[in-house]
Coordinates of C-alpha atoms in Angstrom, one line a residue:
Chain A
M236 CA 129.8 107.9 120.9
K237 CA 131.4 107.1 124.2
A238 CA 129.0 106.0 127.0
Y239 CA 128.6 108.1 130.1
G240 CA 126.3 107.9 133.1
I241 CA 125.6 108.4 136.8
A242 CA 124.3 106.1 139.5
I243 CA 123.4 107.2 143.1
H244 CA 122.2 105.7 146.3
G245 CA 120.6 107.0 149.4
G246 CA 121.4 104.0 151.6
A247 CA 120.5 100.3 151.9
G248 CA 118.4 99.0 154.7
T249 CA 115.6 97.0 156.0
V250 CA 112.8 99.5 155.4
S251 CA 109.5 97.7 155.3
R252 CA 107.1 98.3 152.4
A253 CA 104.2 98.6 154.9
K254 CA 105.7 101.6 156.7
M255 CA 106.6 103.4 153.5
T256 CA 103.7 105.7 152.7
K257 CA 103.1 106.9 149.2
W258 CA 104.0 110.5 149.8
K259 CA 107.2 109.5 151.6
A260 CA 108.3 107.2 148.8
E261 CA 107.6 110.1 146.3
A262 CA 109.7 112.5 148.4
Y263 CA 112.6 110.1 148.3
K264 CA 112.2 109.4 144.6
E265 CA 111.8 113.1 143.7
T266 CA 115.1 114.0 145.5
L267 CA 117.0 111.0 144.0
K268 CA 115.8 112.0 140.6
R269 CA 116.7 115.6 141.0
A270 CA 120.2 114.5 142.1
Y271 CA 121.0 112.1 139.3
S272 CA 119.4 114.4 136.7
M273 CA 121.6 117.4 137.6
A274 CA 124.7 115.2 137.6
Y275 CA 123.6 113.7 134.3
Q276 CA 123.3 117.1 132.7
T277 CA 126.8 117.9 133.9
L278 CA 128.1 114.7 132.2
H279 CA 126.0 115.4 129.1
K280 CA 127.6 118.9 128.7
G281 CA 131.1 117.3 129.0
G282 CA 131.7 117.9 132.6
S283 CA 133.9 115.6 134.7
S284 CA 132.7 112.5 136.6
I285 CA 134.1 113.9 139.8
D286 CA 132.1 117.1 139.5
A287 CA 129.0 115.1 138.7
V288 CA 129.5 112.8 141.7
I289 CA 129.9 115.8 144.0
E290 CA 126.9 117.6 142.6
A291 CA 124.7 114.6 143.1
I292 CA 125.9 114.0 146.7
V293 CA 125.5 117.7 147.7
I294 CA 121.8 117.5 146.7
L295 CA 121.4 114.4 148.9
E296 CA 123.4 116.0 151.8
D297 CA 121.2 119.1 151.6
S298 CA 118.1 117.0 152.0
Y299 CA 116.7 116.1 155.4
L300 CA 115.6 112.7 154.0
F301 CA 119.0 111.0 154.1
N302 CA 121.5 110.2 156.8
A303 CA 124.3 112.5 155.5
G304 CA 124.9 116.3 155.8
K305 CA 121.7 118.0 157.0
G306 CA 119.9 114.7 157.8
S307 CA 122.8 113.2 159.8
V308 CA 121.8 111.2 162.9
Y309 CA 122.9 112.0 166.5
T310 CA 125.9 110.5 168.2
H311 CA 125.8 109.3 171.8
L312 CA 126.9 112.8 172.9
G313 CA 124.2 114.5 170.9
T314 CA 126.6 115.8 168.3
H315 CA 126.8 115.0 164.5
E316 CA 129.9 113.3 163.3
M317 CA 130.0 112.9 159.5
D318 CA 132.3 111.0 157.2
A319 CA 132.8 111.4 153.5
A320 CA 135.2 110.3 150.7
V321 CA 135.8 111.0 147.0
M322 CA 138.1 109.3 144.5
E323 CA 138.9 109.8 140.8
G324 CA 140.0 106.9 138.7
K325 CA 142.5 108.4 136.3
K326 CA 145.3 109.2 138.7
L327 CA 143.8 107.4 141.7
K328 CA 143.6 110.6 143.7
A329 CA 141.4 110.6 146.8
G330 CA 140.3 112.7 149.7
A331 CA 138.3 111.8 152.8
V332 CA 137.1 113.2 156.1
A333 CA 136.1 111.3 159.3
S334 CA 134.1 112.5 162.3
V335 CA 133.6 116.1 161.2
G336 CA 131.0 118.3 162.7
Y337 CA 129.1 121.4 161.5
V338 CA 130.4 121.2 157.9
K339 CA 127.4 121.7 155.6
N340 CA 128.8 119.5 152.8
P341 CA 131.3 116.9 154.0
I342 CA 131.7 115.7 150.4
K343 CA 133.1 119.1 149.4
L344 CA 135.5 118.9 152.3
A345 CA 136.7 115.5 151.1
H346 CA 137.2 117.0 147.7
T347 CA 139.2 119.9 149.2
V348 CA 141.4 117.4 151.0
M349 CA 142.0 115.7 147.6
T350 CA 142.8 118.8 145.7
K351 CA 144.5 121.1 148.3
T352 CA 146.5 118.8 150.5
K353 CA 149.0 115.9 150.3
H354 CA 146.8 113.9 152.7
V355 CA 144.0 111.5 151.9
L356 CA 142.2 111.3 155.2
I357 CA 141.8 113.9 157.9
S358 CA 139.6 113.7 161.0
G359 CA 137.8 115.2 164.0
E360 CA 137.7 118.8 165.2
Q361 CA 140.9 119.6 163.4
A362 CA 139.3 118.6 160.1
T363 CA 136.5 121.1 160.9
E364 CA 139.1 123.7 161.4
F365 CA 140.6 122.8 158.1
A366 CA 137.1 123.3 156.5
K367 CA 137.0 126.8 158.0
D368 CA 140.5 127.6 156.8
H369 CA 139.3 126.7 153.3
N370 CA 136.1 128.8 153.5
L371 CA 133.7 125.8 153.3
E372 CA 130.2 126.5 154.6
I373 CA 129.8 125.8 158.3
E374 CA 126.3 125.4 159.7
S375 CA 124.9 125.8 163.2
K376 CA 123.6 123.0 165.4
E377 CA 120.1 124.1 164.5
Y378 CA 120.7 123.4 160.8
F379 CA 121.3 119.7 161.7
Y380 CA 118.3 119.6 164.1
D381 CA 115.5 117.3 163.1
E382 CA 112.7 116.2 165.4
F383 CA 112.6 112.6 164.1
R384 CA 116.4 112.2 164.4
Y385 CA 116.3 113.8 167.9
K386 CA 113.7 111.3 169.1
Q387 CA 115.5 108.4 167.5
W388 CA 118.6 109.4 169.4
Q389 CA 116.7 109.8 172.7
K390 CA 115.2 106.4 172.3
A391 CA 118.5 104.8 171.5
L392 CA 120.1 106.6 174.4
M393 CA 117.5 105.2 176.8
N394 CA 118.0 101.7 175.5
D395 CA 121.8 102.3 175.4
K396 CA 121.8 101.0 171.9
V397 CA 124.2 101.9 169.1
Q398 CA 122.4 101.4 165.9
L399 CA 122.5 101.8 162.2
D400 CA 120.0 104.3 161.0
H401 CA 118.1 101.6 159.2
D402 CA 117.8 99.4 162.2
E403 CA 115.1 102.0 163.1
D404 CA 111.6 101.8 162.0
G405 CA 112.5 102.4 158.4
Q406 CA 111.5 106.0 158.2
K407 CA 115.1 107.1 157.2
F408 CA 118.1 105.3 155.8
G409 CA 121.9 105.8 156.1
T410 CA 124.6 107.0 153.8
V411 CA 124.4 108.5 150.3
G412 CA 126.8 108.0 147.4
A413 CA 127.4 108.4 143.7
V414 CA 129.5 106.9 140.9
A415 CA 130.0 108.3 137.4
L416 CA 131.7 107.8 134.1
D417 CA 132.3 110.9 131.9
K418 CA 132.8 111.4 128.2
K419 CA 136.5 111.3 128.6
G420 CA 136.3 107.8 130.1
N421 CA 137.2 108.9 133.6
L422 CA 135.5 107.2 136.5
A423 CA 134.8 108.7 139.9
S424 CA 133.0 107.8 143.1
G425 CA 131.9 109.5 146.4
T426 CA 130.1 108.6 149.6
S427 CA 128.9 110.6 152.6
T428 CA 127.2 109.6 155.8
G429 CA 126.0 110.7 159.2
G430 CA 127.1 107.4 160.7
M431 CA 125.3 105.3 163.4
V432 CA 122.6 106.5 165.8
N433 CA 123.9 107.0 169.3
K434 CA 127.4 106.0 168.2
K435 CA 130.2 106.1 170.7
Y436 CA 134.0 106.3 170.9
G437 CA 134.4 108.1 167.6
R438 CA 133.5 105.1 165.6
I439 CA 134.4 105.3 162.0
G440 CA 132.7 103.1 159.4
D441 CA 133.5 102.2 155.8
T442 CA 132.4 105.4 154.2
P443 CA 135.6 107.5 154.5
L444 CA 137.9 104.6 153.8
I445 CA 139.3 104.5 150.3
G446 CA 139.3 101.0 148.9
I447 CA 136.6 100.0 151.4
G448 CA 133.4 102.1 151.1
T449 CA 134.6 104.3 148.2
Y450 CA 137.0 103.4 145.2
A451 CA 137.5 104.4 141.6
N452 CA 140.0 103.2 139.0
N453 CA 139.8 103.8 135.3
D454 CA 141.1 100.3 134.7
S455 CA 138.2 98.7 136.5
C456 CA 135.2 100.5 138.1
A457 CA 133.9 103.1 140.5
I458 CA 132.1 101.9 143.6
S459 CA 130.2 103.5 146.5
C460 CA 129.0 101.3 149.4
T461 CA 126.2 101.5 152.0
G462 CA 125.4 99.1 154.8
H463 CA 126.9 97.8 158.1
G464 CA 130.3 99.4 157.7
E465 CA 132.3 97.0 160.0
F466 CA 131.6 94.1 157.6
F467 CA 132.4 96.1 154.6
I468 CA 135.8 97.0 156.2
R469 CA 136.7 93.4 157.0
A470 CA 135.8 92.4 153.4
A471 CA 137.5 95.4 151.8
V472 CA 134.5 95.6 149.6
A473 CA 135.2 98.3 147.0
Y474 CA 138.7 97.3 146.3
D475 CA 137.8 93.6 146.2
I476 CA 135.4 94.3 143.3
S477 CA 138.0 96.2 141.4
A478 CA 140.6 93.4 142.1
R479 CA 138.2 90.7 140.9
M480 CA 137.8 92.6 137.7
M481 CA 141.5 93.2 137.2
Y482 CA 142.9 89.9 138.4
N483 CA 140.0 87.5 138.1
K484 CA 138.6 88.9 134.8
Q485 CA 135.2 89.0 136.3
S486 CA 132.6 91.5 135.0
L487 CA 131.4 94.3 137.3
Q488 CA 128.2 92.4 137.6
E489 CA 129.7 89.1 138.5
A490 CA 132.2 90.7 141.0
S491 CA 129.7 92.8 142.8
N492 CA 127.1 90.0 143.0
E493 CA 129.6 87.7 144.5
V494 CA 130.7 90.2 147.1
I495 CA 127.2 91.4 148.1
H496 CA 125.4 88.0 147.9
K497 CA 128.2 85.6 148.9
E498 CA 131.2 87.2 150.7
L499 CA 129.4 89.7 152.8
P500 CA 126.6 87.4 153.9
A501 CA 129.2 84.8 154.9
L502 CA 130.6 87.3 157.4
G503 CA 127.0 88.3 158.4
G504 CA 127.2 91.7 156.6
R505 CA 124.2 93.5 155.2
G506 CA 124.1 96.3 152.7
G507 CA 124.5 97.2 149.1
L508 CA 126.5 99.2 146.6
I509 CA 126.4 101.0 143.3
G510 CA 129.1 100.6 140.6
I511 CA 129.9 101.7 137.1
D512 CA 132.6 100.3 134.8
K513 CA 134.6 101.9 132.0
H514 CA 131.9 100.9 129.5
G515 CA 129.2 102.5 131.4
H516 CA 127.6 99.3 132.8
I517 CA 125.8 100.1 136.0
V518 CA 125.1 97.7 138.9
M519 CA 123.1 98.2 142.1
P520 CA 123.2 95.0 144.1
F521 CA 122.0 94.8 147.7
N522 CA 121.2 92.1 150.2
T523 CA 118.7 94.1 152.3
K524 CA 115.0 94.6 151.6
G525 CA 115.6 97.8 149.8
M526 CA 118.1 100.5 148.7
Y527 CA 117.3 104.0 147.7
R528 CA 118.8 104.3 144.3
G529 CA 118.7 105.9 140.9
L530 CA 120.6 106.0 137.6
K531 CA 120.7 107.8 134.2
S532 CA 123.0 107.0 131.3
S533 CA 123.7 107.9 127.7
K534 CA 122.3 104.5 126.8
N535 CA 118.8 105.8 127.5
E536 CA 118.7 104.1 130.8
E537 CA 116.8 105.8 133.6
F538 CA 115.6 104.3 136.9
V539 CA 114.7 105.3 140.4
G540 CA 113.6 102.8 143.0
I541 CA 113.5 101.8 146.7
F542 CA 112.6 98.1 146.9
E543 CA 113.7 95.1 145.0
Chain B
M52 CA 155.5 69.6 161.3
K53 CA 153.6 72.6 160.4
A54 CA 155.6 75.8 159.8
Y55 CA 155.3 78.8 162.0
G56 CA 157.1 82.1 162.3
I57 CA 157.1 85.8 162.9
A58 CA 158.4 88.8 161.0
I59 CA 158.5 92.4 162.4
H60 CA 159.4 95.9 161.1
G61 CA 160.3 99.1 162.8
G62 CA 159.7 101.3 159.8
A63 CA 161.0 101.9 156.3
G64 CA 162.8 105.1 155.3
T65 CA 165.7 106.9 153.8
V66 CA 168.1 106.6 156.7
S67 CA 171.6 107.0 155.5
R68 CA 174.3 104.5 156.3
A69 CA 176.7 107.3 157.1
K70 CA 174.6 108.7 159.9
M71 CA 173.9 105.3 161.5
T72 CA 176.6 104.9 164.2
K73 CA 177.5 101.4 165.3
W74 CA 175.9 101.7 168.7
K75 CA 172.7 103.1 167.3
A76 CA 172.4 100.2 164.8
E77 CA 173.1 97.8 167.7
A78 CA 170.4 99.3 169.9
Y79 CA 167.9 99.0 167.0
K80 CA 168.9 95.4 166.3
E81 CA 168.9 94.4 169.9
T82 CA 165.3 95.7 170.4
L83 CA 164.1 94.1 167.1
K84 CA 165.7 90.8 168.1
R85 CA 164.1 90.9 171.6
A86 CA 160.7 91.5 170.0
Y87 CA 160.8 88.7 167.5
S88 CA 162.4 86.3 169.9
M89 CA 159.7 86.7 172.5
A90 CA 157.0 86.4 169.9
Y91 CA 158.7 83.3 168.4
Q92 CA 158.8 81.7 171.8
T93 CA 155.0 82.2 172.1
L94 CA 154.5 80.6 168.7
H95 CA 156.9 77.8 169.6
K96 CA 154.9 77.0 172.7
G97 CA 151.7 76.8 170.7
G98 CA 150.5 80.3 171.3
S99 CA 148.3 82.1 168.8
S100 CA 149.6 84.3 166.0
I101 CA 147.6 87.3 167.3
D102 CA 149.2 87.0 170.7
A103 CA 152.6 86.8 169.1
V104 CA 152.0 89.9 167.0
I105 CA 150.8 91.9 169.9
E106 CA 153.7 90.8 172.1
A107 CA 156.2 91.9 169.5
I108 CA 154.5 95.2 168.8
V109 CA 154.3 96.0 172.6
I110 CA 158.1 95.7 172.9
L111 CA 158.6 98.1 169.9
E112 CA 155.9 100.5 171.3
D113 CA 157.7 100.5 174.7
S114 CA 161.0 101.4 173.1
Y115 CA 161.9 105.1 172.6
L116 CA 163.7 104.1 169.3
F117 CA 160.6 103.7 167.1
N118 CA 157.8 106.1 166.1
A119 CA 155.0 104.3 167.9
G120 CA 153.9 104.2 171.5
K121 CA 156.6 105.8 173.7
G122 CA 158.6 107.0 170.8
S123 CA 155.8 108.7 169.0
V124 CA 156.5 112.0 167.2
Y125 CA 154.8 115.3 168.0
T126 CA 151.8 116.7 166.1
H127 CA 151.5 120.3 165.0
L128 CA 149.7 121.0 168.3
G129 CA 152.5 119.4 170.4
T130 CA 150.4 116.3 171.2
H131 CA 150.8 112.7 170.3
E132 CA 148.2 111.1 168.0
M133 CA 148.8 107.4 167.6
D134 CA 147.2 104.9 165.2
A135 CA 147.2 101.1 165.4
A136 CA 145.4 98.0 163.9
V137 CA 145.3 94.3 164.3
M138 CA 143.6 91.6 162.2
E139 CA 143.3 87.8 162.5
G140 CA 143.0 85.7 159.4
K141 CA 140.7 82.9 160.5
K142 CA 137.4 84.8 160.9
L143 CA 138.7 88.1 159.4
K144 CA 138.2 89.9 162.7
A145 CA 139.8 93.2 163.1
G146 CA 140.2 96.2 165.5
A147 CA 141.8 99.6 165.0
V148 CA 142.3 103.0 166.6
A149 CA 143.1 106.3 165.1
S150 CA 144.4 109.5 166.7
V151 CA 144.5 108.3 170.3
G152 CA 146.6 110.1 172.9
Y153 CA 148.2 109.0 176.2
V154 CA 147.4 105.3 175.7
K155 CA 150.6 103.4 176.5
N156 CA 150.0 100.6 174.0
P157 CA 147.7 101.5 171.1
I158 CA 148.1 97.9 169.7
K159 CA 146.4 96.6 172.9
L160 CA 143.6 99.1 172.4
A161 CA 143.1 98.0 168.8
H162 CA 142.9 94.4 170.1
T163 CA 140.4 95.4 172.7
V164 CA 138.2 97.0 169.9
M165 CA 138.4 93.7 168.1
T166 CA 137.5 91.5 171.0
K167 CA 135.1 93.7 173.1
T168 CA 133.1 95.7 170.5
K169 CA 131.2 95.4 167.3
H170 CA 133.3 98.1 165.8
V171 CA 136.4 97.9 163.7
L172 CA 137.7 101.5 164.0
I173 CA 137.3 104.1 166.7
S174 CA 139.1 107.4 166.9
G175 CA 140.1 110.5 168.8
E176 CA 139.5 111.5 172.4
Q177 CA 136.5 109.2 172.7
A178 CA 138.8 106.3 171.8
T179 CA 141.1 107.3 174.7
E180 CA 138.0 107.3 176.9
F181 CA 137.2 103.8 175.7
A182 CA 140.8 102.8 176.7
K183 CA 140.2 104.1 180.2
D184 CA 136.8 102.3 180.4
H185 CA 138.6 99.1 179.6
N186 CA 141.4 99.6 182.1
L187 CA 144.2 99.9 179.5
E188 CA 147.4 101.7 180.7
I189 CA 147.3 105.5 180.3
E190 CA 150.5 107.4 180.5
S191 CA 151.3 111.0 181.2
K192 CA 152.6 113.5 178.7
E193 CA 156.1 113.1 180.3
Y194 CA 156.2 109.4 179.3
F195 CA 156.0 110.4 175.7
Y196 CA 158.5 113.2 176.0
D197 CA 161.8 112.8 174.2
E198 CA 164.4 115.5 173.6
F199 CA 165.1 114.4 170.0
R200 CA 161.4 114.2 169.1
Y201 CA 160.7 117.6 170.7
K202 CA 163.5 119.3 168.8
Q203 CA 162.4 117.6 165.6
W204 CA 158.9 119.0 166.1
Q205 CA 160.2 122.5 167.0
K206 CA 162.2 122.5 163.8
A207 CA 159.3 121.3 161.7
L208 CA 157.1 123.9 163.3
M209 CA 159.5 126.7 162.4
N210 CA 159.6 125.5 158.8
D211 CA 155.8 124.9 158.9
K212 CA 156.5 121.5 157.5
V213 CA 154.5 118.3 157.9
Q214 CA 156.9 115.4 157.5
L215 CA 157.2 111.7 157.8
D216 CA 159.5 110.8 160.6
H217 CA 162.0 109.4 158.1
D218 CA 162.2 112.6 156.1
E219 CA 164.3 113.7 159.1
D220 CA 168.0 113.2 159.3
G221 CA 167.5 109.5 159.6
Q222 CA 168.0 109.2 163.4
K223 CA 164.6 107.6 163.9
F224 CA 162.0 105.9 161.6
G225 CA 158.3 105.6 161.6
T226 CA 155.8 102.8 162.3
V227 CA 156.2 99.3 163.7
G228 CA 154.5 96.1 162.8
A229 CA 154.4 92.3 163.0
V230 CA 153.0 89.4 161.0
A231 CA 152.8 85.8 162.2
L232 CA 151.7 82.3 161.4
D233 CA 151.0 79.9 164.3
K234 CA 151.0 76.1 164.6
K235 CA 147.3 76.0 163.9
G236 CA 147.8 77.7 160.6
N237 CA 146.2 81.0 161.7
L238 CA 147.7 84.2 160.3
A239 CA 147.6 87.6 162.1
S240 CA 149.0 91.0 161.5
G241 CA 149.4 94.3 163.4
T242 CA 150.7 97.8 162.9
S243 CA 151.3 100.8 165.2
T244 CA 152.5 104.3 164.5
G245 CA 153.0 107.8 166.0
G246 CA 152.2 109.3 162.6
M247 CA 153.9 112.3 160.9
V248 CA 156.0 115.0 162.6
N249 CA 154.0 118.3 162.9
K250 CA 151.0 116.7 161.4
K251 CA 147.8 118.8 161.2
Y252 CA 144.1 118.4 160.8
G253 CA 143.9 115.0 162.5
R254 CA 145.5 113.4 159.5
I255 CA 145.1 109.6 159.5
G256 CA 147.6 107.4 157.5
D257 CA 147.4 103.8 156.3
T258 CA 148.3 102.2 159.6
P259 CA 144.9 101.9 161.2
L260 CA 143.1 101.1 157.9
I261 CA 142.2 97.4 157.5
G262 CA 143.0 96.2 154.0
I263 CA 145.4 99.1 153.5
G264 CA 148.2 99.1 156.1
T265 CA 147.2 96.0 157.9
Y266 CA 145.5 92.8 156.7
A267 CA 145.3 89.1 157.4
N268 CA 143.5 86.2 155.7
N269 CA 144.2 82.5 156.3
D270 CA 143.5 81.9 152.6
S271 CA 146.3 84.2 151.5
C272 CA 148.7 86.1 153.8
A273 CA 149.2 88.6 156.6
I274 CA 150.7 92.0 155.8
S275 CA 151.9 95.0 157.8
C276 CA 153.0 98.1 155.9
T277 CA 155.3 101.1 156.6
G278 CA 155.9 104.2 154.5
H279 CA 154.2 107.2 153.0
G280 CA 150.7 106.3 154.1
E281 CA 148.7 108.4 151.5
F282 CA 150.2 106.3 148.6
F283 CA 149.5 103.1 150.4
I284 CA 145.9 104.1 150.8
R285 CA 145.4 105.0 147.2
A286 CA 147.0 101.6 146.2
A287 CA 145.1 99.6 148.9
V288 CA 148.4 97.9 149.4
A289 CA 147.7 95.1 152.0
Y290 CA 144.5 93.9 150.4
D291 CA 145.9 94.2 146.9
I292 CA 148.6 91.7 147.8
S293 CA 146.0 89.3 149.2
A294 CA 143.8 89.8 146.1
R295 CA 146.8 89.1 143.7
M296 CA 147.4 85.8 145.6
M297 CA 143.8 84.7 145.6
Y298 CA 142.6 85.9 142.1
N299 CA 145.9 86.1 140.1
K300 CA 147.5 83.0 141.6
Q301 CA 150.7 85.0 142.4
S302 CA 153.0 84.0 145.2
L303 CA 153.4 86.3 148.2
Q304 CA 156.8 87.2 146.9
E305 CA 155.6 88.0 143.3
A306 CA 152.6 90.0 144.6
S307 CA 154.5 92.0 147.2
N308 CA 157.4 92.7 144.8
E309 CA 155.0 94.0 142.2
V310 CA 153.2 96.3 144.6
I311 CA 156.4 97.7 146.3
H312 CA 158.6 97.9 143.2
K313 CA 156.0 98.7 140.5
E314 CA 152.6 99.9 141.6
L315 CA 153.7 102.2 144.5
P316 CA 156.6 103.8 142.6
A317 CA 154.3 104.5 139.7
L318 CA 152.2 106.7 142.1
G319 CA 155.3 108.1 143.7
G320 CA 155.0 106.1 146.9
R321 CA 157.9 105.1 149.1
G322 CA 157.9 102.4 151.8
G323 CA 157.9 98.7 152.5
L324 CA 156.1 95.9 154.1
I325 CA 156.4 92.6 155.8
G326 CA 154.3 89.6 154.9
I327 CA 153.9 85.9 155.7
D328 CA 151.8 83.3 153.9
K329 CA 150.0 80.2 155.1
H330 CA 153.1 78.1 154.3
G331 CA 155.3 80.3 156.5
H332 CA 157.1 82.0 153.6
I333 CA 158.2 85.5 154.7
V334 CA 158.8 88.5 152.6
M335 CA 160.2 92.0 153.5
P336 CA 160.4 94.2 150.4
F337 CA 161.0 97.9 150.5
N338 CA 161.8 100.6 147.9
T339 CA 163.6 102.9 150.4
K340 CA 167.2 102.8 151.5
G341 CA 166.5 100.7 154.5
M342 CA 163.8 99.1 156.7
Y343 CA 164.3 98.0 160.3
R344 CA 163.3 94.4 160.2
G345 CA 163.7 91.0 161.7
L346 CA 162.3 87.5 161.4
K347 CA 162.4 84.0 163.0
S348 CA 160.7 80.9 161.8
S349 CA 160.4 77.2 162.5
K350 CA 162.4 76.6 159.3
N351 CA 165.6 77.7 161.1
E352 CA 165.5 81.1 159.5
E353 CA 166.6 84.1 161.6
F354 CA 167.5 87.6 160.4
V355 CA 167.8 91.1 161.7
G356 CA 168.8 94.0 159.5
I357 CA 168.4 97.7 158.6
F358 CA 169.9 98.3 155.1
E359 CA 169.5 96.4 151.9

């Protein structure tokens, strides 16, 4: 039987074990488990890896726990600017959105860009208009309101500090993502984020950039990244792992470990990623104190965790 | 003596030889020559590759001939949305802007993002605000007005067609870029574009994406791409060439030929690129009928051309 499986993340960061109460950890784990379990069922029934990836990410976007969709942080102007990307490994098709507001599920919007347009990346208010034109769910400002996020923003505003969500006191992390391999041997990946707290100037991170934060290729692997986006961009992380596998004959594990534990730290970059190869091998390296993550595969593997 | 040199492009496309009058070809060649000559002088005097790259691109942005800066095409909404990126190969620092309006030289803005912020990519109206905050030149709508461009947009609007500048009748091409190696052995690259005629939804192409349309690494090469951006994104073109050199031990020429003449056509992608490696070898492959291009190096090489 051909292997299949799903891995997901809810962001990497420097959350401290001390500040993570038991019930909070359980809430995160329960949501992660629900997301990968649903996606795994889809794969088990013969569904596609791209559908499984989107299904898992929608669950994480709809949770207030993660910095994506509903749980997105506030920008400097008090708005929400979300980024997302999806890619499928068979024909290397991809879709992505940057700086969209009010769209309930940016990952669905990215998928719509992939399937309904000739573009890969669209952005800003016009991308929100595109979402409306394609009957995607739009939510009010209230939907995205969250007391913790709001206070986090106010605090950052007072200090005039642009920050990653996980620079904060560790209560909430940034970015969600999923990678999957289906029974047909097709790989897919997706990533979604609410960006940086108090971010200015329409900053775009690595999440919506194909080959950087998100990449899938049936000949190598599917990757979804989380961390300090600027460093991931400069290191072209997702494509670099694929290139090491294709040109350097490294395994997914060797390639991803070198990038996360050598290349990125050399630049000063912190974060992690999840990856799956065509044989169903799953990796989840990170160079931070923790990464919200989970996986389930046809090899009877199942795991959900936060810390090392 | 260590080699140094500069290569530039003014876009790849399907211009037809028949429609290229002698004086038009001369106007293009004269501007290209002025751009690489200025940049070469900078390198010759010991200036940095990043300064040479910006100098060349500013000249091309200031010309009405190319689809970048002054010569940018019209979006669906009748505005100009410009993208640009720069990268230096020593410390892998990069800066980029997407969908900015009214900024005279988007390449200078990208450089300012690289040198004055912790970000790599900023976008939209807020990026224009950033330009004002940093005293970059802002121009009026009239500055960007051009009768040919305006009619081109009106025609596309009537046909409801989003198009690359070079889908048009070949009078003007899209995108400008430069790559350089300086006496210190530092590589740099930059790219700037006015995007697609009648483009909608805040579409972003490959130009401002580090690792895709623009990349530089002292260990491998500096690359600037031009062509149908969506395909360049899916193939992660610029980083792929660097990866082939580093992991697959291919030369710049082998790597860039494979990408432009095999990988991209397999996806259906048209375009070209310019590249320079740490030894000063310059390549300029394209799979279109022509590419505006020029080069000058310390090896007594000098060339300016449009067709094959």
